[in-house]
PDB file of C-alpha atoms in Angstrom:
ATOM      1  CA  MET A1153      -0.760   0.832 -18.250  1.00 68.00           C
ATOM      2  CA  SER A1154       2.268  -1.397 -18.589  1.00 86.00           C
ATOM      3  CA  PHE A1155       5.406  -1.860 -16.555  1.00 93.00           C
ATOM      4  CA  ASP A1156       8.913  -2.143 -18.198  1.00 96.00           C
ATOM      5  CA  VAL A1157      11.623  -2.241 -15.864  1.00 97.00           C
ATOM      6  CA  ALA A1158      14.984  -3.453 -16.389  1.00 97.00           C
ATOM      7  CA  VAL A1159      17.157  -2.517 -13.092  1.00 98.00           C
ATOM      8  CA  THR A1160      20.766  -3.779 -11.304  1.00 97.00           C
ATOM      9  CA  LYS A1161      21.626  -2.555  -8.105  1.00 97.00           C
ATOM     10  CA  ARG A1162      23.959  -3.958  -5.570  1.00 95.00           C
ATOM     11  CA  LEU A1163      23.846  -3.797  -1.973  1.00 92.00           C
ATOM     12  CA  GLY A1164      26.039  -5.133   0.875  1.00 88.00           C
ATOM     13  CA  ASP A1165      26.884  -8.320  -0.813  1.00 88.00           C
ATOM     14  CA  THR A1166      23.493  -8.975  -2.959  1.00 88.00           C
ATOM     15  CA  ASP A1167      23.714  -7.867  -6.464  1.00 94.00           C
ATOM     16  CA  ILE A1168      20.162  -7.556  -7.798  1.00 95.00           C
ATOM     17  CA  ALA A1169      19.218  -7.739 -11.558  1.00 95.00           C
ATOM     18  CA  VAL A1170      15.875  -8.146 -12.806  1.00 96.00           C
ATOM     19  CA  GLU A1171      14.079  -7.463 -16.067  1.00 96.00           C
ATOM     20  CA  PHE A1172      10.321  -7.663 -16.915  1.00 95.00           C
ATOM     21  CA  ALA A1173       7.637  -6.025 -19.122  1.00 94.00           C
ATOM     22  CA  ALA A1174       4.149  -6.489 -18.275  1.00 91.00           C
ATOM     23  CA  GLY A1175       0.779  -5.219 -19.040  1.00 85.00           C
ATOM     24  CA  GLU A1176      -2.520  -4.827 -17.125  1.00 87.00           C
ATOM     25  CA  GLY A1177      -3.204  -7.156 -13.872  1.00 93.00           C
ATOM     26  CA  ALA A1178      -1.168  -8.257 -10.853  1.00 95.00           C
ATOM     27  CA  THR A1179       2.793  -8.709 -11.694  1.00 96.00           C
ATOM     28  CA  VAL A1180       3.966 -10.716  -8.754  1.00 97.00           C
ATOM     29  CA  LEU A1181       7.918 -10.740  -8.003  1.00 96.00           C
ATOM     30  CA  PHE A1182       8.303 -14.182  -6.498  1.00 95.00           C
ATOM     31  CA  GLY A1183      11.495 -16.008  -4.908  1.00 91.00           C
ATOM     32  CA  PRO A1184      12.858 -16.400  -1.275  1.00 89.00           C
ATOM     33  CA  SER A1185      13.487 -13.803   1.286  1.00 86.00           C
ATOM     34  CA  GLY A1186      16.800 -11.944   0.992  1.00 87.00           C
ATOM     35  CA  ILE A1187      17.127 -11.908  -2.888  1.00 91.00           C
ATOM     36  CA  GLY A1188      16.047  -7.855  -3.479  1.00 94.00           C
ATOM     37  CA  LYS A1189      12.320  -8.246  -4.228  1.00 95.00           C
ATOM     38  CA  THR A1190      11.428  -5.241  -1.701  1.00 95.00           C
ATOM     39  CA  SER A1191      14.668  -3.440  -2.936  1.00 97.00           C
ATOM     40  CA  VAL A1192      12.923  -3.717  -6.596  1.00 97.00           C
ATOM     41  CA  LEU A1193       9.834  -1.919  -5.580  1.00 97.00           C
ATOM     42  CA  ASN A1194      11.710   0.434  -3.934  1.00 97.00           C
ATOM     43  CA  MET A1195      13.541   1.598  -7.167  1.00 98.00           C
ATOM     44  CA  VAL A1196      10.379   1.519  -8.909  1.00 97.00           C
ATOM     45  CA  ALA A1197       8.622   3.958  -6.150  1.00 97.00           C
ATOM     46  CA  GLY A1198      11.804   6.194  -6.241  1.00 97.00           C
ATOM     47  CA  LEU A1199      13.225   4.953  -2.666  1.00 97.00           C
ATOM     48  CA  LEU A1200      16.221   3.381  -4.191  1.00 97.00           C
ATOM     49  CA  ALA A1201      18.199   4.642  -7.005  1.00 96.00           C
ATOM     50  CA  PRO A1202      19.048   2.101  -8.877  1.00 97.00           C
ATOM     51  CA  ASP A1203      22.752   1.460 -10.391  1.00 97.00           C
ATOM     52  CA  ALA A1204      21.978   1.299 -14.109  1.00 97.00           C
ATOM     53  CA  GLY A1205      18.730   0.589 -16.139  1.00 97.00           C
ATOM     54  CA  HIS A1206      15.376   1.848 -16.335  1.00 98.00           C
ATOM     55  CA  VAL A1207      11.873   2.105 -15.036  1.00 97.00           C
ATOM     56  CA  ARG A1208       8.689   3.171 -17.379  1.00 96.00           C
ATOM     57  CA  VAL A1209       4.953   2.622 -16.298  1.00 93.00           C
ATOM     58  CA  ASP A1210       2.368   3.324 -19.008  1.00 89.00           C
ATOM     59  CA  GLY A1211       5.298   4.776 -21.456  1.00 89.00           C
ATOM     60  CA  GLU A1212       6.570   7.780 -19.182  1.00 94.00           C
ATOM     61  CA  THR A1213      10.101   6.706 -18.044  1.00 97.00           C
ATOM     62  CA  LEU A1214      10.736   7.549 -14.113  1.00 97.00           C
ATOM     63  CA  PHE A1215      14.014   6.388 -14.122  1.00 98.00           C
ATOM     64  CA  ASP A1216      16.836   6.162 -16.600  1.00 97.00           C
ATOM     65  CA  THR A1217      20.276   8.045 -17.425  1.00 93.00           C
ATOM     66  CA  GLY A1218      19.563  11.775 -16.619  1.00 94.00           C
ATOM     67  CA  ILE A1219      16.206  11.097 -15.132  1.00 96.00           C
ATOM     68  CA  ASP A1220      15.243  10.133 -11.632  1.00 96.00           C
ATOM     69  CA  LEU A1221      11.763  11.169 -10.937  1.00 96.00           C
ATOM     70  CA  PRO A1222      11.175  11.945  -7.297  1.00 96.00           C
ATOM     71  CA  PRO A1223       8.952   9.687  -5.662  1.00 95.00           C
ATOM     72  CA  GLU A1224       5.933  12.213  -5.229  1.00 91.00           C
ATOM     73  CA  GLY A1225       6.346  12.446  -9.091  1.00 94.00           C
ATOM     74  CA  ARG A1226       5.560   8.681  -9.643  1.00 95.00           C
ATOM     75  CA  HIS A1227       2.207   8.732  -8.554  1.00 93.00           C
ATOM     76  CA  ALA A1228       2.143   5.330  -7.031  1.00 95.00           C
ATOM     77  CA  GLY A1229       0.344   3.770  -4.073  1.00 94.00           C
ATOM     78  CA  TYR A1230       2.457   2.094  -1.601  1.00 95.00           C
ATOM     79  CA  VAL A1231       1.476  -0.602   0.700  1.00 94.00           C
ATOM     80  CA  PHE A1232       4.383  -1.316   2.920  1.00 92.00           C
ATOM     81  CA  GLN A1233       5.039  -4.788   4.610  1.00 88.00           C
ATOM     82  CA  GLU A1234       3.777  -3.229   7.861  1.00 88.00           C
ATOM     83  CA  PRO A1235       0.351  -1.165   7.729  1.00 87.00           C
ATOM     84  CA  ARG A1236       2.635   1.865   8.824  1.00 91.00           C
ATOM     85  CA  LEU A1237      -0.332   3.810   9.957  1.00 95.00           C
ATOM     86  CA  PHE A1238       0.015   6.957  12.248  1.00 95.00           C
ATOM     87  CA  PRO A1239      -0.699   6.017  15.449  1.00 96.00           C
ATOM     88  CA  HIS A1240      -1.836   9.343  16.895  1.00 96.00           C
ATOM     89  CA  LEU A1241      -4.510   9.111  13.853  1.00 95.00           C
ATOM     90  CA  ARG A1242      -7.882   7.560  13.933  1.00 95.00           C
ATOM     91  CA  VAL A1243      -8.309   5.554  10.744  1.00 93.00           C
ATOM     92  CA  ARG A1244     -10.446   8.318   9.062  1.00 90.00           C
ATOM     93  CA  ALA A1245      -7.062  10.664   9.420  1.00 91.00           C
ATOM     94  CA  ASN A1246      -4.773   8.043   8.064  1.00 93.00           C
ATOM     95  CA  LEU A1247      -6.734   7.437   5.195  1.00 91.00           C
ATOM     96  CA  LEU A1248      -7.205  10.975   4.492  1.00 87.00           C
ATOM     97  CA  TYR A1249      -3.649  11.362   4.880  1.00 86.00           C
ATOM     98  CA  GLY A1250      -2.171  12.067   1.347  1.00 77.00           C
ATOM     99  CA  ALA A1251      -5.314  12.183  -0.320  1.00 80.00           C
ATOM    100  CA  PRO A1252      -5.975  14.927  -2.907  1.00 77.00           C
ATOM    101  CA  GLU A1253      -7.270  18.162  -1.050  1.00 74.00           C
ATOM    102  CA  GLY A1254     -10.965  18.357  -0.674  1.00 68.00           C
ATOM    103  CA  ALA A1255     -11.305  14.716  -1.077  1.00 68.00           C
ATOM    104  CA  THR A1256     -13.977  13.508   1.605  1.00 67.00           C
ATOM    105  CA  ILE A1257     -13.787  10.296   3.619  1.00 66.00           C
ATOM    106  CA  ASP A1258     -18.243   9.480   3.181  1.00 67.00           C
ATOM    107  CA  GLY A1259     -17.313   9.876  -1.111  1.00 64.00           C
ATOM    108  CA  ALA A1260     -14.258   7.460  -0.576  1.00 60.00           C
ATOM    109  CA  ILE A1261     -16.371   5.023   1.505  1.00 58.00           C
ATOM    110  CA  ASP A1262     -19.337   5.062  -0.823  1.00 57.00           C
ATOM    111  CA  GLY A1263     -16.999   4.645  -4.068  1.00 63.00           C
ATOM    112  CA  ALA A1264     -13.953   3.355  -4.844  1.00 58.00           C
ATOM    113  CA  ILE A1265     -12.784   1.973  -1.151  1.00 68.00           C
ATOM    114  CA  ASP A1266     -16.231   0.640   0.115  1.00 75.00           C
ATOM    115  CA  PHE A1267     -15.421  -2.834  -0.771  1.00 81.00           C
ATOM    116  CA  LEU A1268     -12.525  -2.761   1.650  1.00 87.00           C
ATOM    117  CA  GLY A1269     -15.165  -3.253   4.694  1.00 85.00           C
ATOM    118  CA  ILE A1270     -13.501  -0.366   6.388  1.00 87.00           C
ATOM    119  CA  GLY A1271     -16.558   1.869   7.187  1.00 85.00           C
ATOM    120  CA  GLN A1272     -16.826   0.857  10.487  1.00 88.00           C
ATOM    121  CA  LEU A1273     -13.351   1.322  11.585  1.00 91.00           C
ATOM    122  CA  LEU A1274     -13.231   4.995  10.742  1.00 91.00           C
ATOM    123  CA  ASP A1275     -12.924   6.468  14.709  1.00 93.00           C
ATOM    124  CA  ARG A1276     -11.063   3.516  15.839  1.00 96.00           C
ATOM    125  CA  TRP A1277      -7.060   3.950  16.962  1.00 97.00           C
ATOM    126  CA  PRO A1278      -4.588   2.076  14.934  1.00 96.00           C
ATOM    127  CA  ARG A1279      -4.182   0.123  18.036  1.00 96.00           C
ATOM    128  CA  THR A1280      -7.242  -1.524  18.378  1.00 97.00           C
ATOM    129  CA  LEU A1281      -7.204  -2.721  15.074  1.00 95.00           C
ATOM    130  CA  SER A1282      -6.743  -6.547  14.035  1.00 91.00           C
ATOM    131  CA  GLY A1283      -3.613  -7.233  11.399  1.00 89.00           C
ATOM    132  CA  GLY A1284      -5.829  -8.132   8.846  1.00 89.00           C
ATOM    133  CA  GLU A1285      -8.006  -4.588   9.567  1.00 92.00           C
ATOM    134  CA  ALA A1286      -4.722  -2.733   9.839  1.00 93.00           C
ATOM    135  CA  ARG A1287      -3.730  -3.843   6.365  1.00 92.00           C
ATOM    136  CA  ARG A1288      -6.879  -3.041   4.470  1.00 91.00           C
ATOM    137  CA  VAL A1289      -6.830   0.446   5.796  1.00 93.00           C
ATOM    138  CA  ALA A1290      -3.204   0.941   4.715  1.00 93.00           C
ATOM    139  CA  ILE A1291      -4.678  -0.177   1.465  1.00 92.00           C
ATOM    140  CA  GLY A1292      -7.637   2.279   1.433  1.00 91.00           C
ATOM    141  CA  ARG A1293      -5.113   5.130   1.915  1.00 92.00           C
ATOM    142  CA  ALA A1294      -2.974   4.076  -1.003  1.00 92.00           C
ATOM    143  CA  LEU A1295      -6.119   3.552  -2.801  1.00 90.00           C
ATOM    144  CA  LEU A1296      -7.338   7.330  -1.948  1.00 88.00           C
ATOM    145  CA  SER A1297      -3.825   8.951  -2.897  1.00 87.00           C
ATOM    146  CA  ALA A1298      -5.296   8.719  -6.431  1.00 86.00           C
ATOM    147  CA  PRO A1299      -2.206   6.524  -7.283  1.00 92.00           C
ATOM    148  CA  ARG A1300      -1.516   5.604 -11.221  1.00 92.00           C
ATOM    149  CA  PHE A1301      -0.459   2.209 -10.266  1.00 94.00           C
ATOM    150  CA  LEU A1302      -0.189  -0.246  -6.765  1.00 95.00           C
ATOM    151  CA  LEU A1303       2.839  -1.536  -5.299  1.00 97.00           C
ATOM    152  CA  LEU A1304       2.290  -4.130  -2.421  1.00 97.00           C
ATOM    153  CA  ASP A1305       5.336  -5.347  -0.426  1.00 96.00           C
ATOM    154  CA  GLU A1306       4.243  -8.980   1.017  1.00 93.00           C
ATOM    155  CA  PRO A1307       0.819  -7.873   2.012  1.00 90.00           C
ATOM    156  CA  LEU A1308      -0.272 -11.023   3.394  1.00 89.00           C
ATOM    157  CA  SER A1309       2.408 -11.633   5.960  1.00 86.00           C
ATOM    158  CA  SER A1310       2.020 -12.481   9.482  1.00 83.00           C
ATOM    159  CA  LEU A1311      -1.608 -12.691   9.116  1.00 85.00           C
ATOM    160  CA  ASP A1312      -3.881 -15.785   9.852  1.00 86.00           C
ATOM    161  CA  ARG A1313      -6.201 -17.621   7.293  1.00 86.00           C
ATOM    162  CA  PRO A1314      -9.113 -15.870   7.382  1.00 86.00           C
ATOM    163  CA  ARG A1315      -7.618 -12.179   7.442  1.00 85.00           C
ATOM    164  CA  ARG A1316      -5.242 -13.333   4.650  1.00 88.00           C
ATOM    165  CA  GLU A1317      -8.497 -14.360   2.598  1.00 90.00           C
ATOM    166  CA  GLU A1318     -10.067 -10.706   3.442  1.00 87.00           C
ATOM    167  CA  VAL A1319      -6.896  -9.143   2.103  1.00 89.00           C
ATOM    168  CA  MET A1320      -6.684 -11.120  -1.337  1.00 92.00           C
ATOM    169  CA  ARG A1321     -10.462 -10.664  -2.044  1.00 90.00           C
ATOM    170  CA  ALA A1322      -9.758  -6.917  -1.505  1.00 90.00           C
ATOM    171  CA  ILE A1323      -6.446  -7.340  -3.536  1.00 93.00           C
ATOM    172  CA  GLU A1324      -8.417  -9.195  -6.265  1.00 94.00           C
ATOM    173  CA  HIS A1325     -10.969  -6.543  -6.489  1.00 91.00           C
ATOM    174  CA  ILE A1326      -8.509  -3.827  -7.133  1.00 91.00           C
ATOM    175  CA  ARG A1327      -6.981  -5.852  -9.838  1.00 93.00           C
ATOM    176  CA  ASP A1328     -10.203  -7.333 -11.535  1.00 93.00           C
ATOM    177  CA  GLY A1329     -12.700  -4.367 -10.575  1.00 89.00           C
ATOM    178  CA  LEU A1330     -10.649  -1.121 -10.205  1.00 88.00           C
ATOM    179  CA  LYS A1331      -8.201  -2.539 -13.022  1.00 89.00           C
ATOM    180  CA  LEU A1332      -5.520  -0.511 -11.267  1.00 90.00           C
ATOM    181  CA  PRO A1333      -2.210  -2.348 -12.096  1.00 91.00           C
ATOM    182  CA  ILE A1334      -0.449  -3.878  -9.415  1.00 95.00           C
ATOM    183  CA  LEU A1335       3.275  -4.653  -8.633  1.00 97.00           C
ATOM    184  CA  MET A1336       3.726  -7.030  -5.702  1.00 96.00           C
ATOM    185  CA  VAL A1337       6.152  -8.990  -3.622  1.00 96.00           C
ATOM    186  CA  THR A1338       6.007 -11.992  -2.295  1.00 94.00           C
ATOM    187  CA  HIS A1339       7.575 -15.784  -1.481  1.00 91.00           C
ATOM    188  CA  ASP A1340       4.181 -17.831  -0.742  1.00 91.00           C
ATOM    189  CA  PRO A1341       3.639 -19.664  -4.178  1.00 93.00           C
ATOM    190  CA  GLU A1342       0.032 -19.683  -3.592  1.00 92.00           C
ATOM    191  CA  GLU A1343      -0.108 -15.977  -3.035  1.00 93.00           C
ATOM    192  CA  ALA A1344       1.677 -15.880  -6.287  1.00 95.00           C
ATOM    193  CA  GLU A1345      -0.401 -18.315  -8.427  1.00 95.00           C
ATOM    194  CA  ARG A1346      -3.797 -17.040  -6.851  1.00 95.00           C
ATOM    195  CA  LEU A1347      -3.583 -12.946  -7.501  1.00 96.00           C
ATOM    196  CA  GLY A1348      -0.448 -12.858  -9.683  1.00 95.00           C
ATOM    197  CA  THR A1349      -1.627 -12.406 -13.856  1.00 95.00           C
ATOM    198  CA  ARG A1350       1.851 -13.100 -14.536  1.00 95.00           C
ATOM    199  CA  ILE A1351       4.876 -14.050 -12.342  1.00 96.00           C
ATOM    200  CA  VAL A1352       8.425 -12.826 -12.467  1.00 95.00           C
ATOM    201  CA  ARG A1353      10.628 -15.132 -10.606  1.00 94.00           C
ATOM    202  CA  MET A1354      13.705 -13.808  -8.927  1.00 90.00           C
TER     203      MET A1354
END
């Protein structure tokens, strides 16, 4: 699995231009706030159209001249800066939202996402979760959508050090154990160095 991204976009007074090609592991978009890192994630996800350029993942063109696959056709798992859990759904229902038809939470907890340590949270409401718990549930929901790749927007922001460590270990497991390609945004150099297989400076 590889990323091949070369996009430009003007948003207000900001000109965004980035180009990179990356293979397996975690590719980190690193730079100060306001430079357009999240906008690049949104362009890869199909939530924002570039003015020009291309987006290819594993050789498949998601965006180019005359091509613009809708977000649901790109099969990305997106974890936003805020967990964005549905407040009216318990953790179990949040996890299964967007999962393939017929998926069961028991199979998922026993398999791909048991390392997240969220099995004991299934009957909780989102408002009762700590920041780290909510972030891990959001990652689990993205993984249960059976994505081809994972997009992480500042996944460790606003967390205290113990919670940050929990989420970092989860991301490392996804990178090294599940081998799911990751495109991640951060402005924290420690996070970039620890989690990034490669770093794209913006």
